[in-house]
Each structure stands twice: as structure tokens, then as C-alpha cells.
Coordinates of C-alpha atoms in Angstrom, one line a residue:
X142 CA 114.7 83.5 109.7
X143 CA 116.7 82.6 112.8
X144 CA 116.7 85.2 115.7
X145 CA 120.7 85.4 114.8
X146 CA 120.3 86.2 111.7
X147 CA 118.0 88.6 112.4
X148 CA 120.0 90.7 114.6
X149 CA 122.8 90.2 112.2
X150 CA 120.8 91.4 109.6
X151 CA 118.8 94.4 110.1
X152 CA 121.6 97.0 110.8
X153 CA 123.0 96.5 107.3
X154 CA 119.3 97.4 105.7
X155 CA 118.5 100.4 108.2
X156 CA 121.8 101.8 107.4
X157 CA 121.6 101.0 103.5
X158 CA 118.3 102.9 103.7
X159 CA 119.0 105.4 106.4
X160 CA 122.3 105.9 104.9
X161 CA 120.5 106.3 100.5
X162 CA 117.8 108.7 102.5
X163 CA 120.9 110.8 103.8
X164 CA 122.4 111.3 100.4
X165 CA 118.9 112.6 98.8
X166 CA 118.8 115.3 102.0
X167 CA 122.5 116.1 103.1
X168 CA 124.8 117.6 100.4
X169 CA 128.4 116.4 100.3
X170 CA 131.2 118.8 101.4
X171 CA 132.6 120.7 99.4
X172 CA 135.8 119.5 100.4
X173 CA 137.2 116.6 102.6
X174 CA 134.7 114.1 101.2
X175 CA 136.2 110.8 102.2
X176 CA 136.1 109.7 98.1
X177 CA 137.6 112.8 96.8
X178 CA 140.4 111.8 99.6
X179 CA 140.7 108.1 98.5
X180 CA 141.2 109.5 94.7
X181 CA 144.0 112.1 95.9
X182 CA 145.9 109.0 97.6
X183 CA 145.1 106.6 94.7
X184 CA 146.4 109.3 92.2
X185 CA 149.7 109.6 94.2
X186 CA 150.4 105.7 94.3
X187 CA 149.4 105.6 90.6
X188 CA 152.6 108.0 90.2
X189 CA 154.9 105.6 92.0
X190 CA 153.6 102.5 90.8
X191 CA 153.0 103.6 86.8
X192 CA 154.2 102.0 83.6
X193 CA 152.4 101.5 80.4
X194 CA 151.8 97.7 81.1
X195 CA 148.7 95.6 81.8
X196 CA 151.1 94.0 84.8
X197 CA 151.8 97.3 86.8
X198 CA 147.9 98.1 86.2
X199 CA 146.9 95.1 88.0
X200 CA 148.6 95.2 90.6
X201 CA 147.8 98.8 90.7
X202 CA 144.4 98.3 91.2
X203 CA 145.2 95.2 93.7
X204 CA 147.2 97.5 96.2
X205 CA 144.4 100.9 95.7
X206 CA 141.5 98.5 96.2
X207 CA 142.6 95.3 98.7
X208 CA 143.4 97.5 101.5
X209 CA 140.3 99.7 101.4
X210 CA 137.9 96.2 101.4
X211 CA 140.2 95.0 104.1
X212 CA 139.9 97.9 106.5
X213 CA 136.4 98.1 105.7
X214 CA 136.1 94.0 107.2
X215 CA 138.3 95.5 110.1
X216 CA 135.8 98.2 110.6
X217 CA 132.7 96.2 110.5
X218 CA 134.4 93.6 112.9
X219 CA 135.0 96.1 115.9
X220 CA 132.0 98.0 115.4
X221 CA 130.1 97.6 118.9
X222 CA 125.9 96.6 118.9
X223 CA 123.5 96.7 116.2
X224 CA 122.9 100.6 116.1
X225 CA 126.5 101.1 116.2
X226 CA 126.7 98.9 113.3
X227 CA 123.8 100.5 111.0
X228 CA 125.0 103.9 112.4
X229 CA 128.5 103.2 111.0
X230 CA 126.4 101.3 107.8
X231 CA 124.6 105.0 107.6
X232 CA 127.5 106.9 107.4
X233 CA 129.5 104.8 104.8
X234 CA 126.6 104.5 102.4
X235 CA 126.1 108.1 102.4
X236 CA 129.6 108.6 101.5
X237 CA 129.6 106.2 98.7
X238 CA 126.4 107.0 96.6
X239 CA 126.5 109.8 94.7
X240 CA 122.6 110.1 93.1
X241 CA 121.9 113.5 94.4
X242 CA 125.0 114.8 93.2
X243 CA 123.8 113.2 90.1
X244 CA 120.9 114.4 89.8
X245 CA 121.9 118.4 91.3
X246 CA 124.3 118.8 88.3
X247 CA 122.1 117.5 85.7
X248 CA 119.3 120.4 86.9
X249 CA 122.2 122.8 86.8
X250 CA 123.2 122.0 83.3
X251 CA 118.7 122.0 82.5
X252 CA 118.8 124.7 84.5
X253 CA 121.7 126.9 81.8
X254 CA 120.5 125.2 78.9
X255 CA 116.6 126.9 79.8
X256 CA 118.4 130.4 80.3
X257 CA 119.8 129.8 77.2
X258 CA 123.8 130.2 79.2
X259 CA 125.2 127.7 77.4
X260 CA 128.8 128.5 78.5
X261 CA 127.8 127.7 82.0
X262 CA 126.7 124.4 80.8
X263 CA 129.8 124.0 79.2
X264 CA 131.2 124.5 82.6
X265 CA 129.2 122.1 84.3
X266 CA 129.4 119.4 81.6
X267 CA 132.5 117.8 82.7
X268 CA 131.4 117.2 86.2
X269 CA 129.0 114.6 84.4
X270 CA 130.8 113.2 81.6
X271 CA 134.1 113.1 79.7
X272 CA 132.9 114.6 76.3
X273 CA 134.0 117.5 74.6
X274 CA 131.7 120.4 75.4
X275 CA 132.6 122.7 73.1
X276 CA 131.9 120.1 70.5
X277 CA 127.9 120.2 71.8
X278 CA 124.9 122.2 70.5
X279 CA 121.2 122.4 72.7
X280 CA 120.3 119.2 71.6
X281 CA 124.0 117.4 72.3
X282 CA 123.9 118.4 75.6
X283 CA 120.3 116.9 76.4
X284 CA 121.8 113.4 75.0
X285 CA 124.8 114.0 77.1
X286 CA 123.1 114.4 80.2
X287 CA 120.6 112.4 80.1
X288 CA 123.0 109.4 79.4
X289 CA 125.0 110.5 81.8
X290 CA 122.0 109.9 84.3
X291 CA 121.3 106.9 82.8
X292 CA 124.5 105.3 83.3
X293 CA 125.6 107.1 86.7
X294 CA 122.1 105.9 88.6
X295 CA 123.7 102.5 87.9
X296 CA 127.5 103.2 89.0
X297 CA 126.9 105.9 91.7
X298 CA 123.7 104.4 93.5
X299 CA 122.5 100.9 92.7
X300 CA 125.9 99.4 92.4
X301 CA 127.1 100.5 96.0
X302 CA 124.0 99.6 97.4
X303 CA 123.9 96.2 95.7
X304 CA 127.2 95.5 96.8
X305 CA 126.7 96.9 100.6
X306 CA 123.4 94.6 100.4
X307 CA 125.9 91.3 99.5
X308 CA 129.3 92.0 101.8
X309 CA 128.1 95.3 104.0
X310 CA 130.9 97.8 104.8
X311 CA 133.8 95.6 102.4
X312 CA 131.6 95.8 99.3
X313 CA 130.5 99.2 100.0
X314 CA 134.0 100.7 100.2
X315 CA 135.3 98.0 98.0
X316 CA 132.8 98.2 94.8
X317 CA 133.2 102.4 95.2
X318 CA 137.4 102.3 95.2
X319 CA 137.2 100.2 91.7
X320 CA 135.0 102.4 90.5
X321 CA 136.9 105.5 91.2
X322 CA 139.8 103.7 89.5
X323 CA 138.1 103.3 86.7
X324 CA 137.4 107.1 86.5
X325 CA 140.9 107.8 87.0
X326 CA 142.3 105.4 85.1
X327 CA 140.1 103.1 82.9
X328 CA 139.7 105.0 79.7
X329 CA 141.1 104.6 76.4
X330 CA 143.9 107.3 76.3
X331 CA 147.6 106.8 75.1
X332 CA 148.7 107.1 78.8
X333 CA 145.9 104.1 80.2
X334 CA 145.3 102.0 77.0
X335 CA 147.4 99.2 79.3
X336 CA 147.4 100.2 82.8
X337 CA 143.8 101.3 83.1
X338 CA 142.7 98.1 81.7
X339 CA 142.2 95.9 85.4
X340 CA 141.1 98.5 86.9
X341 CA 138.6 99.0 84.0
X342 CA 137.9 95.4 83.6
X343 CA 137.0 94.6 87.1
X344 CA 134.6 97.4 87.2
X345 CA 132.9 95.7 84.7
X346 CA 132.7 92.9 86.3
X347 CA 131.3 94.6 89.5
X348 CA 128.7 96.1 87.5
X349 CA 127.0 93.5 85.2
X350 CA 124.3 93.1 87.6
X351 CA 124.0 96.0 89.0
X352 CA 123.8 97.2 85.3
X353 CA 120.7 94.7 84.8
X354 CA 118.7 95.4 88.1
X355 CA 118.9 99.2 86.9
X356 CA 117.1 98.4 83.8
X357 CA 115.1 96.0 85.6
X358 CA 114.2 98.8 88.2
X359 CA 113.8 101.4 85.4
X360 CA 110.7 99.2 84.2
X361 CA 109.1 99.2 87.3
X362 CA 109.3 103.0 87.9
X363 CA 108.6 103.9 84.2
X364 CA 105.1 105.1 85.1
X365 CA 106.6 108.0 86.5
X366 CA 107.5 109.6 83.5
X367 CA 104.5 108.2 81.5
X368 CA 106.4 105.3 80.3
X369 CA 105.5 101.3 79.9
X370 CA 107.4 98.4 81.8
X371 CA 106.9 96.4 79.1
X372 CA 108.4 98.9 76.3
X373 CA 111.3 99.6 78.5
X374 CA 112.2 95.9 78.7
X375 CA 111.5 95.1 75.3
X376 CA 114.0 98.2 74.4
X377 CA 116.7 96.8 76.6
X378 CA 116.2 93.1 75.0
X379 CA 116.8 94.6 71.8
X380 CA 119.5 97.4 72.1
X381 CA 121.1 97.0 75.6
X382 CA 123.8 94.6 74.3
X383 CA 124.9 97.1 70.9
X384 CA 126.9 99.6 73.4
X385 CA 130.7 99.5 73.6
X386 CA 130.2 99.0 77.2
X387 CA 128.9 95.5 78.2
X388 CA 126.7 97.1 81.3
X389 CA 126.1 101.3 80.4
X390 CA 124.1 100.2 77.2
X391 CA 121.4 98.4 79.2
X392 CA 120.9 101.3 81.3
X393 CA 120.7 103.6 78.6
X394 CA 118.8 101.6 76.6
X395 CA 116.0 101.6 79.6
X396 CA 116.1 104.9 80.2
X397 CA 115.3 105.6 76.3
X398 CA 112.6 103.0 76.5
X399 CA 111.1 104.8 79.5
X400 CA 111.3 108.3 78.3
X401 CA 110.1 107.3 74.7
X402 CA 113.8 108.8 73.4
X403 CA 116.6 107.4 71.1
X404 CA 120.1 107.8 72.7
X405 CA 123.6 107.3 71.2
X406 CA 125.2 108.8 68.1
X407 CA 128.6 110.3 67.7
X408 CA 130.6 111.8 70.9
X409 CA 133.6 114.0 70.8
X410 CA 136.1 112.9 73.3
X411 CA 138.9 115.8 72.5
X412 CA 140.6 114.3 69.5
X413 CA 138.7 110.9 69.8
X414 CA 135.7 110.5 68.2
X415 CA 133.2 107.4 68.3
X416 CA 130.2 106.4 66.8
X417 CA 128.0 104.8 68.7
X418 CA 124.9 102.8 67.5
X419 CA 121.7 104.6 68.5
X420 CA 119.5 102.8 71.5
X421 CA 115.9 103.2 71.6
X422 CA 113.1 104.1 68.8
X423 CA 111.6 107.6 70.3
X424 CA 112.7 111.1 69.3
X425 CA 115.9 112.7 70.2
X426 CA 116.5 114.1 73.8
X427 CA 115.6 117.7 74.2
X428 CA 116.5 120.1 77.1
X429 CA 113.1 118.9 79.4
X430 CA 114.4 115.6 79.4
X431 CA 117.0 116.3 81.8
X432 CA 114.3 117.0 84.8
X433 CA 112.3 113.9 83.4
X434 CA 115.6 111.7 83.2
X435 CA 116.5 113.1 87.1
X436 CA 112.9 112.0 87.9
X437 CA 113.1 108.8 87.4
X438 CA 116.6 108.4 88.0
X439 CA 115.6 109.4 92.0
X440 CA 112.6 106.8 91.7
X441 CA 115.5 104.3 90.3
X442 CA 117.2 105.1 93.5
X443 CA 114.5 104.3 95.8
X444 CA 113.7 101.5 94.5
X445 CA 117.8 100.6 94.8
X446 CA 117.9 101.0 98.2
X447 CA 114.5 99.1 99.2
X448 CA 116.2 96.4 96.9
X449 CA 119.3 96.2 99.0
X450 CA 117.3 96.0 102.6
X451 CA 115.6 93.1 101.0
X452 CA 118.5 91.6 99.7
X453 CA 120.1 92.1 102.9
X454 CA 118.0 90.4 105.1
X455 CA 117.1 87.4 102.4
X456 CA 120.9 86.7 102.5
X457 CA 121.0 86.7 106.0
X458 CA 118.0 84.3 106.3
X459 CA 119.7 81.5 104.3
X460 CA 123.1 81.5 106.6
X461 CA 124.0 79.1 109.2
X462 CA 124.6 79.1 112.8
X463 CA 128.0 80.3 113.4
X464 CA 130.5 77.3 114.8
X465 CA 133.6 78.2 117.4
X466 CA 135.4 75.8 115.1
X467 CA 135.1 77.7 112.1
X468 CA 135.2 81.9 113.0
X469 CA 134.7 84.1 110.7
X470 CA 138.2 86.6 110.5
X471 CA 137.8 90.3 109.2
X472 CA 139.4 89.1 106.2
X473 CA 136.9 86.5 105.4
X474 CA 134.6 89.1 105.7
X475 CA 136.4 91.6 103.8
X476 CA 136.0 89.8 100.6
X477 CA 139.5 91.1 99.8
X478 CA 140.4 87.0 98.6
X479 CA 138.4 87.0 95.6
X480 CA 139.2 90.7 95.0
X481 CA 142.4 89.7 94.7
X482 CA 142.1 86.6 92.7
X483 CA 139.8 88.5 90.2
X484 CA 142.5 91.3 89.9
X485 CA 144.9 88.1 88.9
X486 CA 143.0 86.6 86.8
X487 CA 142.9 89.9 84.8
X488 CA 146.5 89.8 84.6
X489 CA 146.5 86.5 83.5
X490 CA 145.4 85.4 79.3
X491 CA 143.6 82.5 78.4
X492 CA 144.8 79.0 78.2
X493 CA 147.1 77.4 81.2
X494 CA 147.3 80.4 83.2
X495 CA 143.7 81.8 82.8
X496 CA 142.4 77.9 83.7
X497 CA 144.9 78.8 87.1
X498 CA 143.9 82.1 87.7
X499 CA 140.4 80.9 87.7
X500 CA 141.0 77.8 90.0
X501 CA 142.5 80.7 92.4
X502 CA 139.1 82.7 92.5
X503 CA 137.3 79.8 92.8
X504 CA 138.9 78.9 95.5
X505 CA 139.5 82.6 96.9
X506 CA 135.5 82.5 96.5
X507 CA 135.1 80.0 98.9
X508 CA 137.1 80.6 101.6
X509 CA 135.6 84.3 101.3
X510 CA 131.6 82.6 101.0
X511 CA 132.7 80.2 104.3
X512 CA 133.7 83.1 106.1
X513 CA 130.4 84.7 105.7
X514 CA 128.4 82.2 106.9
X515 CA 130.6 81.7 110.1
X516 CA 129.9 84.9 111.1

């Protein structure tokens, strides 16, 4: 690795790590947390901006999301030496993962379910998941929560992190304001059947591989709840792909393989109802798998952030010397090109336009990828 790189390199995985150790061992306000704020001024541009088409949805998501990755690419541009940098790297990562949170509401809800209160997990069940509480017996809100885990170690932690580890402060901020759009706006309701659907779609797309190191990660920390690697991967081989979701069902399906459980069934979404094929070959959840699923879930999350140092400073080992004929700009940096371009080619079907739309990210890729290695 070249001394440049090197120095260019280390502050983004001391503050990925610094910044993962923070949310384990610093609660998040309750108020004024910086996400809750981004949501607020999302939800207030989705009222001026809203119409039931896939066209106002993209470029919905295009206007919430490009300027957040762009003033992230601002931010990591003027930041001052290396500790400023993984100082500021600290701070934003611990404002963008969300597995302690995770993991404290899942104990709460083991926590009523063991008292037998089940009206305060009823309470807390919507701070996890979008089901229908009322709808859930002992047993319903094990499988809730633990798939809730499941999934959320994979959106809330490893996702940011991966993303932080690949474009530093742009894909940090960026990857987390899709993914509160998607909360907001990407299910399957009457109102965001058409506008939701870029915002939903490009979260997919931001989380197929995070979805996969998950699982991938869950393997490795299997032990921990007196699981096997190998049964975990064979159990995401064979059910991972069966979920409606093309990413949550390979976390799920891990998480049942390393907990020796079977996940899925019917869920009550208020008057929608899906059944959803069953992942895994154990028993059903019961009320001590929520600590066990939290358990590993924080070893999942350990793991993440190790992952993303490393990644960090291999990427930085295979870029170039910077030229003063090529400098990188913010915007290079940002990453906000191909954000852009992906959000298009959402808007845009298959055939002539889709073959354009994906000559534009291709190209938006580029320019973003040369950028990078100028700086």
C-alpha cells in the first residue's frame, strides 16, 4: 500500500469502527436525532412533490437522496487532517447505524413477553416491524421479532457500514436516506403502490450485498448461539431466494439456520394479509429466541464493522496516485452521478429507454469510479 493511500485510508476505518463501537455504548437522543430530522424534511417534500405515479416517486427519491450524498462529498472534502476526518467519520456512522436500537427494543418486547405484559409488547411492536400486533399471540411475537432482527442487522448496521467502507461520508449518508425512504414510502399500500416504488427499488439495489455478507457473517458467528457455519449456509442456499424480498429472505433464512428455527408463515399487515413460505427446518421461535437472535445479531455487527475497516483500506490499496490534471471534485466523490442515473433508470421500462438509462449509469459510474481514484 502506498504511504498516500495509507493516510487516505485509515481515518475512514477508525471512524467506521470508532464510530459502530459508539452506537453499541451511546444511546441515541430521544429527540433531535439527525435521521429522525432527515425523515421530518423528507415527509414534508413528499407532500409537495406527491402523486400516485412511478414518475413523481422517482424523482422524489432523486431530490430526498442526491442532495444528502452531495453534501456528504462537500463535507468529507473540507474536513481538515486525518483525525478530523475519522472524527467526523465517528460521528456520522454513529448516527446512521441503528443495531443497538435494534437490539434494546427486541429485549424490551422479551423482556414483556417473559412478564407475561403482552399489551406492552404490543406497544413496542411497531417500533420493530409493520405488522398487526393485535393480530399476534406469544409465539407470533417471537417470529416477529426475531425476523425483525434478522432483517434490521442487515439494513440498520451492515449496509451503512458496507457502504461508508466503499464511498466514506456519501455512502454513509447516502445508503441511510434511501433507506429511510423506503420506510416511509416503499410499501405496498393504496397511497405508495406507484410512488414508493424507486424509492423501494433502489433500496434493493443498495442492499443485495449487504444482504449476502449478512448471511455470510451470520455463518461465521453461528457458534455463538450453538449453531454450524455450514448449516446456516446450506439453509440460505436453499430458502434465502423463496422470500418476497430479493435480500430480507437471505438474512432470515441465516438467522433460522443459526438458531436451528423455521421463520415465515402468515403476517397481518392491518387489512393485508400474506403468506409467506416458511425458511429454515428447526422448530418455531419461542420468546428466548429474542435474546439469542440479539446475541448474535451484536456478534453480526462486529463482525460488520471489522469488515468495513478491511474493506476500507483494501480499496484504498488498489488506487492510484492522484494527477493535478485529473482532481477529484466533491461531486465525484459524492457518488450522487450514479445515484442519479440509477434513480432514472428506475423510471425508465425495458427496451430503448432502459438500454439508455443504463448507458447513463454506466457512464455516471465512471465518471463517479475516476473521481475516486483522483483523490
Amino acid at each position: 500500500m502506498k504511504k498516500q493511500d495509507r493516510r487516505s485510508a485509515w481515518p475512514t476505518a477508525a471512524g467506521l469502527l470508532c464510530g459502530a463501537l459508539l452506537d453499541r455504548v451511546l444511546p441515541d437522543p430521544e429527540s433531535g436525532h439527525p435521521v429522525a430530522v432527515y425523515g421530518r424534511a423528507a415527509g414534508r417534500l413528499e407532500r409537495l412533490v406527491y402523486r400516485p405515479s412511478q414518475g413523481r416517486g422517482a424523482a422524489f427519491t432523486l431530490l430526498a437522496v442526491a442532495p444528502v450524498a452531495a453534501g456528504a462529498g462537500l463535507l468529507h472534502s473540507r474536513c481538515g487532517g486525518p483525525g478530523v476526518r475519522a472524527a467526523v467519520t465517528c460521528g456520522v456512522t454513529w448516527a446512521v447505524v441503528g443495531g443497538a436500537m435494534l437490539g434494546r427494543e427486541a429485549e424490551a418486547i422479551a423482556g414483556a413477553l417473559e412478564a407475561g405484559d403482552l399489551d406492552e409488547a404490543r406497544r413496542r411492536l411497531p417500533g420493530l416491524c409493520g405488522r398487526d400486533p393485535q393480530a399476534l399471540d406469544e409465539r407470533g411475537f417471537a417470529r416477529a421479532t426475531v425476523e425483525s432482527v434478522a432483517e434490521n442487522t442487515s439494513d440498520a448496521v451492515v449496509a451503512p457500514l458496507l457502504w461508508g467502507a466503499v464511498l466514506g461520508l456519501p455512502g454513509l449518508c447516502g445508503y441511510r436516506a434511501v433507506n429511510t425512504l423506503d420506510a416511509m414510502v416503499g410499501h405496498r399500500s393504496p397511497r405508495y403502490a406507484r410512488f414508493g416504488w424507486a424509492s423501494a427499488r433502489l433500496d434493493d439495489v443498495l442492499n443485495w450485498a449487504p444482504a449476502r455478507l449478512t448471511a455470510a457473517l451470520t455463518a461465521a458467528a453461528a457458534p455463538v448461539v450453538g449453531g454450524s457455519p455450514a448449516h446456516v449456509l446450506r439453509m440460505r442456499a436453499r430458502y434465502g431466494s423463496r422470500h418476497p424480498s430479493p435480500n430480507a429472505g437471505h438474512c432470515e433464512a441465516a438467522f433460522a439456520g443459526a438458531l436451528d428455527l423455521r421463520l415465515g408463515g402468515r403476517n397481518v399487515y392491518g387489512s393485508r394479509v400474506e403468506d409467506r413460505p416458511e425458511l429454515g427446518e428447526g422448530r418455531s421461535p419461542e420468546v428466548t429466541d429474542i435474546r439469542r437472535a440479539v446475541r448474535l445479531a451484536r456478534t453480526v455487527n462486529a463482525a460488520a464493522a471489522g469488515t468495513a475497516a478491511a474493506t476500507a483500506l483494501a480499496l484504498a490499496a488498489r488506487g492510484t496516485r492522484p494527477t493535478r490534471s485529473a482532481p477529484a471534485t466533491a461531486v465525484d466523490r459524492s457518488g450522487v452521478p450514479t445515484l442519479a442515473a440509477g434513480a432514472l433508470s428506475l423510471l425508465l421500462r425495458p427496451g430503448a429507454k432502459g438500454r439508455l438509462a443504463r448507458r447513463l449509469a454506466a457512464h455516471a459510474a465512471f465518471g463517479t469510479l475516476r473521481g475516486r481514484r483522483a483523490s
